[in-house]
Short mmCIF file of C-alpha atoms and ligand atoms in Angstrom, two decimals:
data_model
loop_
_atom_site.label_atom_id
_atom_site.label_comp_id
_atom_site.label_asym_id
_atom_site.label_seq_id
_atom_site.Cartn_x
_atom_site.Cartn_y
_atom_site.Cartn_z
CA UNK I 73 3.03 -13.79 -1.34
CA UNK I 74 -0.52 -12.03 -0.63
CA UNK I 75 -2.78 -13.80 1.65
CA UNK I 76 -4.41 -15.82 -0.50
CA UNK I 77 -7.55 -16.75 1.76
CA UNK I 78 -8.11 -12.44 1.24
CA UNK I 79 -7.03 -12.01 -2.52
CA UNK I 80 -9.85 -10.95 -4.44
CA UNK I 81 -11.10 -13.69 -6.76
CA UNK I 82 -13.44 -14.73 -9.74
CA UNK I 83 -15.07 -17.94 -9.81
CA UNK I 84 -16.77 -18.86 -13.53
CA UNK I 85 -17.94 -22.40 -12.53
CA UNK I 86 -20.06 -23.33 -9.45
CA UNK I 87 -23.19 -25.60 -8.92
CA UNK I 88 -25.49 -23.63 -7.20
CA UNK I 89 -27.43 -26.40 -5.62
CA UNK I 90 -23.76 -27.99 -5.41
CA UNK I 91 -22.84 -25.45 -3.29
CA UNK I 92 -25.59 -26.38 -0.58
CA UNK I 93 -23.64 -26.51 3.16
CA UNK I 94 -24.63 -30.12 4.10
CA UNK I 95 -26.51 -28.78 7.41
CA UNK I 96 -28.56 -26.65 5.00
CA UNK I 97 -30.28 -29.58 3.45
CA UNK I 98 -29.86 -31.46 6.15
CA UNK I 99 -31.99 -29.41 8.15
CA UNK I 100 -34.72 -28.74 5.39
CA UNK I 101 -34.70 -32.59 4.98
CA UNK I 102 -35.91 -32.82 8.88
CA UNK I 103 -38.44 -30.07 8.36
CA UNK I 104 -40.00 -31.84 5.03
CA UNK I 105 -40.03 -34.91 6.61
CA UNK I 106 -37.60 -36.15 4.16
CA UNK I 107 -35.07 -39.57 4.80
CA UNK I 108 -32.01 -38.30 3.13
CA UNK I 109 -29.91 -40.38 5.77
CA UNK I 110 -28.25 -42.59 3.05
CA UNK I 111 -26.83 -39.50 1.54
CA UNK I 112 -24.84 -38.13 4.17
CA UNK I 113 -21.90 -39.91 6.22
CA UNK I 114 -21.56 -40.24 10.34
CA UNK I 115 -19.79 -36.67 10.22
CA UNK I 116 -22.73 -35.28 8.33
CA UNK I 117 -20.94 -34.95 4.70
CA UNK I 118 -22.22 -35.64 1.50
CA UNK I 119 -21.07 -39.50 0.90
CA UNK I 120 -20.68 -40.79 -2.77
CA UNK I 121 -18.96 -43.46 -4.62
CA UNK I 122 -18.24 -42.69 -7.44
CA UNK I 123 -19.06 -40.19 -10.26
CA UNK I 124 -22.68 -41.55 -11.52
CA UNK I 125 -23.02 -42.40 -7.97
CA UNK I 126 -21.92 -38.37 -6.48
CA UNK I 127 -24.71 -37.26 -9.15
CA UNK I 128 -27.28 -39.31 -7.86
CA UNK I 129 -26.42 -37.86 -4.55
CA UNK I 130 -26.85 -34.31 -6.24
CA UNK I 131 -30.07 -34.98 -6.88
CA UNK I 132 -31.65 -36.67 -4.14
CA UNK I 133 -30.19 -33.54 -2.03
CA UNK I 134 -31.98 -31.24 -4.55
CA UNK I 135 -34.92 -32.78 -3.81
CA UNK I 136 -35.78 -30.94 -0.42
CA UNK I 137 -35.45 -27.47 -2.53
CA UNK I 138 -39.14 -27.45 -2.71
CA UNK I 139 -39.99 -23.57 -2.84
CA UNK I 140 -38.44 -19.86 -3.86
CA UNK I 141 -37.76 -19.28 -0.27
CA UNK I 142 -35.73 -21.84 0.18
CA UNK I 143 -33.19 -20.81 -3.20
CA UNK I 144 -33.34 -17.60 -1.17
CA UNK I 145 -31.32 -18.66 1.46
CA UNK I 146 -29.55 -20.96 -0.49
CA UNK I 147 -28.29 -18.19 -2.20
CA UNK I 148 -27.33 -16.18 0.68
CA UNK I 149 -25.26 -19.06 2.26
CA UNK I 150 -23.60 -19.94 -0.70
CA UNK I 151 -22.91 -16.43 -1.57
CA UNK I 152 -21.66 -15.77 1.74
CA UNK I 153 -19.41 -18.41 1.87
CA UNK I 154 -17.94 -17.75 -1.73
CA UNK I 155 -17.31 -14.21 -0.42
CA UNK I 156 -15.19 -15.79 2.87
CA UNK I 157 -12.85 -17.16 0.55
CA UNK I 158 -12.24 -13.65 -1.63
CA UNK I 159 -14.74 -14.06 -4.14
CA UNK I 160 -15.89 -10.71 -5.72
CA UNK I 161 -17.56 -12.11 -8.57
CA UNK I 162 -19.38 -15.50 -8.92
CA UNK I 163 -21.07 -17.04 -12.05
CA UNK I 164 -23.39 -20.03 -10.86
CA UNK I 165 -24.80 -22.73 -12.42
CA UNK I 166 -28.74 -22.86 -11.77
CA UNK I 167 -31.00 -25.86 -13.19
CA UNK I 168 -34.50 -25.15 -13.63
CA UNK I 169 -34.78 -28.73 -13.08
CA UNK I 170 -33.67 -29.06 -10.19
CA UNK I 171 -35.97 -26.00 -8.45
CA UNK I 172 -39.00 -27.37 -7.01
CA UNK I 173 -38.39 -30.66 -9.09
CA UNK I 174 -38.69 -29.06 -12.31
CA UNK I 175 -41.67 -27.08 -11.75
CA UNK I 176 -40.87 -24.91 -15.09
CA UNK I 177 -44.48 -22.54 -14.77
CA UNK I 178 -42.52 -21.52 -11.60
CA UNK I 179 -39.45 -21.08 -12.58
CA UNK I 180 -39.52 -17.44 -12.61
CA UNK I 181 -40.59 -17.14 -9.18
CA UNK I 182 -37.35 -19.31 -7.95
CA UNK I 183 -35.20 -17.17 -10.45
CA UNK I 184 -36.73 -13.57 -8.52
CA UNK I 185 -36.05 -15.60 -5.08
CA UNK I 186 -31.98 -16.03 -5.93
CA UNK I 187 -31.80 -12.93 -8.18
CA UNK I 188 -32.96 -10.83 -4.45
CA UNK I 189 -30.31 -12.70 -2.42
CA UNK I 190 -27.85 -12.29 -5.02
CA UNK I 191 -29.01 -8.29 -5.12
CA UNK I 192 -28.73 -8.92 -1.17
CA UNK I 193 -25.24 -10.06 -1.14
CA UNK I 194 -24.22 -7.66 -3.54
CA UNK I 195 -25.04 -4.93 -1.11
CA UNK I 196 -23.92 -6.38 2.27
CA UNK I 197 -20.96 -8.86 1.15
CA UNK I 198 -19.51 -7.20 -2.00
CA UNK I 199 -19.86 -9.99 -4.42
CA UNK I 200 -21.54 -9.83 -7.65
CA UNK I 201 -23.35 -12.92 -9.20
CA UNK I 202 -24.40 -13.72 -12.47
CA UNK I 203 -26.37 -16.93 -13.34
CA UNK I 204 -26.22 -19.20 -15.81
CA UNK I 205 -29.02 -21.60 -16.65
CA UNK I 206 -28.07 -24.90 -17.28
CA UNK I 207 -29.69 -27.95 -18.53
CA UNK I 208 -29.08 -31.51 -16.94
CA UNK I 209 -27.13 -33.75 -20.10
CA UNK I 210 -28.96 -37.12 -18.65
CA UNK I 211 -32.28 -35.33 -18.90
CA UNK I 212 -32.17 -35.70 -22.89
CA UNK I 213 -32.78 -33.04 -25.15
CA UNK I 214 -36.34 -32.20 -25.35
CA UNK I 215 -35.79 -31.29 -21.41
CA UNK I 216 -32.98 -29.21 -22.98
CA UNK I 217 -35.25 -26.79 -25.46
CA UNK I 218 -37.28 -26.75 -22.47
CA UNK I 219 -34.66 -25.45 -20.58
CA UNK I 220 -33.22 -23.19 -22.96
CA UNK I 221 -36.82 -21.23 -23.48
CA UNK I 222 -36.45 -20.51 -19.67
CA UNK I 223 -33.15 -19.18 -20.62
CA UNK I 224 -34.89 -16.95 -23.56
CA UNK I 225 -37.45 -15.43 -21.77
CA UNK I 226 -35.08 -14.68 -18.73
CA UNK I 227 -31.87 -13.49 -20.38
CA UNK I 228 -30.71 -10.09 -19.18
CA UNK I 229 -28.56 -8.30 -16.50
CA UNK I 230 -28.56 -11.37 -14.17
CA UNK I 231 -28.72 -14.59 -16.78
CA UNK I 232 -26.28 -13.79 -18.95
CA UNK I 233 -25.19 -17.76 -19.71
CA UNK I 234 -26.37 -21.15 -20.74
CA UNK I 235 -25.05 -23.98 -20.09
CA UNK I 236 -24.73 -28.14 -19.80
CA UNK I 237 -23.99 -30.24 -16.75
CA UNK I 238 -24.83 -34.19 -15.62
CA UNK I 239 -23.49 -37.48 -17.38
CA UNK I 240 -21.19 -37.16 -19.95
CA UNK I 241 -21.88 -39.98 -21.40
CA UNK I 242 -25.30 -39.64 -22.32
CA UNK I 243 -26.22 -38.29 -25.80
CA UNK I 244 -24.07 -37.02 -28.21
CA UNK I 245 -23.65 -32.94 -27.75
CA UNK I 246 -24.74 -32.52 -31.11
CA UNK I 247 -28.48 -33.32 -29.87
CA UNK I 248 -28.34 -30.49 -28.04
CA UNK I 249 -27.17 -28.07 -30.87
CA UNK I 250 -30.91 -26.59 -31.17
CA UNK I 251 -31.21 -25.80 -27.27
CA UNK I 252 -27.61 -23.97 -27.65
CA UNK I 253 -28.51 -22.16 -30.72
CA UNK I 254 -31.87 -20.69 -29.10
CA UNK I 255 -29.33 -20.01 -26.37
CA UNK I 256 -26.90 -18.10 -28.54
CA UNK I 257 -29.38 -16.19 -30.25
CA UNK I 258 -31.02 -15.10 -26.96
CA UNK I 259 -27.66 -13.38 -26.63
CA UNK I 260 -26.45 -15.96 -23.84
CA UNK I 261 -22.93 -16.78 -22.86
CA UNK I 262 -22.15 -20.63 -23.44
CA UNK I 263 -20.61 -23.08 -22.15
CA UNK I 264 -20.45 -26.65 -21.59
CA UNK I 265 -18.82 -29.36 -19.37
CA UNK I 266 -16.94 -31.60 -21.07
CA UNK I 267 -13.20 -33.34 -21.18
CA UNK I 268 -14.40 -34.30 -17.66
CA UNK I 269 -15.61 -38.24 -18.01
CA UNK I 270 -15.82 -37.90 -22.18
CA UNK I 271 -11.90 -37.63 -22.99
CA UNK I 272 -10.80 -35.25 -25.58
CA UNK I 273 -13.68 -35.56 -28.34
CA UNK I 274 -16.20 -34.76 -25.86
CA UNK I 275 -14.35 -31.06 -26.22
CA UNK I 276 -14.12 -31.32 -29.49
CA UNK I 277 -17.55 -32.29 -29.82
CA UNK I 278 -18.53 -29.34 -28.28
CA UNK I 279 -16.96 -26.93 -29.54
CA UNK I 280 -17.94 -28.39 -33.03
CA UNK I 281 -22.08 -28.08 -31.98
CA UNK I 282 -22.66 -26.12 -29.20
CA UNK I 283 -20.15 -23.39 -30.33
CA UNK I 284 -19.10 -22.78 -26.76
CA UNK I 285 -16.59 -20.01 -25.39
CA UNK I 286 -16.01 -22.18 -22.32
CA UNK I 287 -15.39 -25.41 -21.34
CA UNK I 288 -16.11 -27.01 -17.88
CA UNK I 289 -13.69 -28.74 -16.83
CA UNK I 290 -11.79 -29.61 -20.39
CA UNK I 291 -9.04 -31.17 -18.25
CA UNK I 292 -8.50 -34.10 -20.68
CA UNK I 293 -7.82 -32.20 -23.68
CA UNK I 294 -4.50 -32.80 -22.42
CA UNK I 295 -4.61 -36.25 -23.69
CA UNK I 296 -4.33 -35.03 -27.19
CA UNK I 297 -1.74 -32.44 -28.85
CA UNK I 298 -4.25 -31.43 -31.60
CA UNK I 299 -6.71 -30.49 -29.50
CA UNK I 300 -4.44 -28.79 -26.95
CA UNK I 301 -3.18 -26.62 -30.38
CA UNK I 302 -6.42 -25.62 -30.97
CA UNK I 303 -8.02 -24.57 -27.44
CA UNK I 304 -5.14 -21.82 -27.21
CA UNK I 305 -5.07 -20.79 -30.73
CA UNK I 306 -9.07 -20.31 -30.33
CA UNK I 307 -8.59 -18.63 -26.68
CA UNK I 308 -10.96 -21.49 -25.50
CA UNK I 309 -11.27 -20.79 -21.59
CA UNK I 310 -11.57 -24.02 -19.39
CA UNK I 311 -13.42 -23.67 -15.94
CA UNK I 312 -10.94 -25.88 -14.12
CA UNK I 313 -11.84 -27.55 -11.18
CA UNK I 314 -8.72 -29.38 -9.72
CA UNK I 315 -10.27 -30.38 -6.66
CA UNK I 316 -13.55 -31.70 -8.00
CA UNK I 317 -11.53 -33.94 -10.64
CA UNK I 318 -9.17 -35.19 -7.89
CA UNK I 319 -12.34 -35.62 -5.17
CA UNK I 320 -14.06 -37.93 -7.99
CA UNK I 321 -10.96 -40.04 -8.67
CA UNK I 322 -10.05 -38.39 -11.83
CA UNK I 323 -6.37 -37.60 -10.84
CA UNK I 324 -5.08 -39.24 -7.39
CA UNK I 325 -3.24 -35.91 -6.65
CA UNK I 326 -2.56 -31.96 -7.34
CA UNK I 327 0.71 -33.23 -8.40
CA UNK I 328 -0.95 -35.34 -11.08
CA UNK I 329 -3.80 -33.07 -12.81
CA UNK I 330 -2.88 -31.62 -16.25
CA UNK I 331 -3.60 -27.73 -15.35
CA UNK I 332 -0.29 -26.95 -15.22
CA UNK I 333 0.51 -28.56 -18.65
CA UNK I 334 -2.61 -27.29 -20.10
CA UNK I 335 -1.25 -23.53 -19.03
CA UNK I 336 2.25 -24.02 -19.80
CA UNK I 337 0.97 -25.20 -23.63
CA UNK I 338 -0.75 -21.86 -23.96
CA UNK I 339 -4.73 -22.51 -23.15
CA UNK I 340 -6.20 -20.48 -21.04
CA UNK I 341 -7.29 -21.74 -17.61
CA UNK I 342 -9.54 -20.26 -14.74
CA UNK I 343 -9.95 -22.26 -11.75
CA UNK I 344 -13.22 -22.72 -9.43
CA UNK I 345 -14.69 -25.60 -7.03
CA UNK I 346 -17.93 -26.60 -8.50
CA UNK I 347 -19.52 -28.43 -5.97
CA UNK I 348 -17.39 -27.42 -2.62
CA UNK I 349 -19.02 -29.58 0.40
CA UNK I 350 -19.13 -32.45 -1.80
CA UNK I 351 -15.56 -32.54 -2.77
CA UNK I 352 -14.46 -30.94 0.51
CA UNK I 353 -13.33 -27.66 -0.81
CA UNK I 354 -13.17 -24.03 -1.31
CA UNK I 355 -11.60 -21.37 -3.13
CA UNK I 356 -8.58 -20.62 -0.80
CA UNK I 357 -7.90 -24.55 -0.92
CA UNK I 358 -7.66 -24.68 -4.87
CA UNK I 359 -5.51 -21.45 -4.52
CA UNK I 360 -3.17 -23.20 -2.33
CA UNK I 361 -2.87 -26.32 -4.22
CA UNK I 362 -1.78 -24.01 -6.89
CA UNK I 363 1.04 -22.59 -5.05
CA UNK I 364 2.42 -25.38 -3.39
CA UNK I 365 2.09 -27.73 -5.94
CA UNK I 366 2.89 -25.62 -8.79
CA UNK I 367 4.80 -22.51 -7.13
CA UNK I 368 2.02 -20.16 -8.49
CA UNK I 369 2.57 -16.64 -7.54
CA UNK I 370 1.07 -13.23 -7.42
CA UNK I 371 1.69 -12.83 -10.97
CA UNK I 372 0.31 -16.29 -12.16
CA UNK I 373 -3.02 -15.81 -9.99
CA UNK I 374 -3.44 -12.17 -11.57
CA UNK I 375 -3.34 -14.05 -14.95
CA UNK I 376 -5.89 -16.23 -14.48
CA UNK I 377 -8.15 -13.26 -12.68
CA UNK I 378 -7.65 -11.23 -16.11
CA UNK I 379 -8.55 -14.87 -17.96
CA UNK I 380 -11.12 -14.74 -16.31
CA UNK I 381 -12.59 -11.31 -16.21
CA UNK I 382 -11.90 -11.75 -20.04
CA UNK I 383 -14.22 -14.51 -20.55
CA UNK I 384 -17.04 -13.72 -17.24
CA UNK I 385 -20.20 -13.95 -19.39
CA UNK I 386 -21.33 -10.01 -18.18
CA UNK I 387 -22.03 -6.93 -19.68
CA UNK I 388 -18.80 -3.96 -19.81
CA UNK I 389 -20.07 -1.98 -16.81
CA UNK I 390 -19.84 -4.84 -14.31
CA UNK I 391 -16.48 -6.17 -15.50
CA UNK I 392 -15.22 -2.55 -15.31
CA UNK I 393 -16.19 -2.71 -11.70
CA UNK I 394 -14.97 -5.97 -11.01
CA UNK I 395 -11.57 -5.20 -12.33
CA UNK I 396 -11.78 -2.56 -10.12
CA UNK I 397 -11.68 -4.91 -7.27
CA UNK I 398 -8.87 -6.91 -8.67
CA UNK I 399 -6.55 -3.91 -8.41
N1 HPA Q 111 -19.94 -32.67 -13.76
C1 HPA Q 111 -21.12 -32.91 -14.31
N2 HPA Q 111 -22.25 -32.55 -13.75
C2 HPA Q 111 -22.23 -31.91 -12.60
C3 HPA Q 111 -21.04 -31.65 -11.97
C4 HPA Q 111 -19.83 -32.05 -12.59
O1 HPA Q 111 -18.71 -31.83 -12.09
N3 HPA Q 111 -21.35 -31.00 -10.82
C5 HPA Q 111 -22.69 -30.89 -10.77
N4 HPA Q 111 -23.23 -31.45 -11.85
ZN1 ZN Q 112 -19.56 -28.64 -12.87
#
């Protein structure tokens, strides 16, 4: 089989303040002044309990991202990592609310800052990235229409999704149906995480009012036949993230997490690492779990790459390019 640290990839789901190398905030912690000590371990990783408790952690980390320079570099280390591990075309998630702690009057200035890295990367790296602007699900929904006016006035070339992330359990998805609509109507790609911490009629839930393409995550559709049915008769992607689900205790083990079944049953899967440092991984690492755990091959990773490419929220000319790369 191809070397699968080198074989050209697509990643559709990936935090971009997730993505932050540890010594990166680390070391803009010391130069703010800030005490972040509690969030990192001896070895200098990201330390967490639990879920609630890893997005707590999230945050607190964000909180050192004070300025558009420093989503500049962000992006350029994150981008440059993704494009170690094969990645020729990246969708990330970006939170207004988490750049410059929420400062939305300058959010355009932090979107030009990662939109020039990401222009940047293109040029030096080969890897293309899209964003997609998601709101924070513990944040409520008035912080949602918020968020999704940032996504209006900013849709084009580069934003071409919206999205949800955070706490599952908080609100019902259906108070967020008027931040998705704006969304939708802006001409945004969406998608949502769910099936994650909310079981199966989280999904359902929002594919019923957000009208999402995607799911994030999605994993525990599995738990129910019905829903399963419908995902692949709707070509419902789900952004699977096998190594963020087992990191946060949601499966012990690759051996355990319903991907597989999930494929074998006909829904359409894509695979990506959401939050890397925090759960310890990459994209050659999920690839490998893959093969060794399920015997994917060539032929089952160049499924999931035209899965992908299928559902990348971009316009024809790029994913005519990117399949390009794929060949
Ligand atoms: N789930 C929910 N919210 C998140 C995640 C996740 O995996 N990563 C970053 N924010
Ligand atoms: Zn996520």
């Amino acid at each position: 089989m191809t070397d699968l640290r080198t074989l050209p990839k697509l990643e559709l789901h990936l935090h971009l303040e997730g993505a932050a190398p540890p010594a990166f905030i680390r070391s803009l912690a010391a130069r703010k002044k800030v005490d972040l000590s509690k969030i990192f371990d001896g070895s200098g990783a990201y330390v967490y309990r639990d879920f609630p408790d890893f997005l707590r952690v999230y945050e607190a980390a964000c909180t050192v991202l004070t300025n558009p320079q420093d989503f500049h570099n962000l992006t350029l280390a994150v981008l440059e990592q993704s494009a170690r591990h094969g990645v020729v075309y990246s969708e990330a998630f970006l939170s207004p609310d988490f750049c410059g702690g929420g400062d939305l009057i300058a959010w355009r200035d932090y979107l030009a800052a990662i939109e020039a890295a990401a222009a940047t990367a293109e040029a030096e790296m080969g890897i293309t990235l899209r964003g997609c602007i998601t709101c924070i699900r513990h944040f409520g929904p008035e912080k949602a229409r918020q968020i999704a006016r940032c996504a209006q006035e900013t849709a084009g070339p580069f934003i071409t999704g919206f999205g949800i992330a955070g706490d599952e359990a908080q609100f019902h998805p259906r108070e967020f149906a008027y931040a998705f609509d704006a969304a939708r109507e802006a001409g945004l790609g969406l998608t949502a995480h769910a099936g994650e911490w909310g079981g199966p009629e989280s999904v359902r839930a929002a594919l019923e009012y957000l009208h999402v393409t995607r799911i994030g995550h999605g994993v525990r559709a599995v738990e129910d036949e019905a829903l399963i049915a419908h995902l692949a008769e709707r070509g419902i992607v789900l952004e699977v993230c096998p190594g963020s689900n087992i990191a946060l205790g949601l499966y012990p083990d690759m051996s355990a997490h319903p991907i597989e079944t999930l494929r074998r049953k006909g829904v359409l899967v894509t695979v990506s690492t959401d939050d890397p440092p925090f759960f310890h991984t990459d994209m050659t690492r999920e690839y490998q779990m893959l093969a060794d755990t399920f015997d994917w091959q060539d032929e089952d990773f160049a499924q999931m790459h035209q899965t992908a490419l299928n559902a990348a929220f971009c316009d024809t000319r790029t994913r005519a390019a990117i399949a390009k790369k794929l060949e």
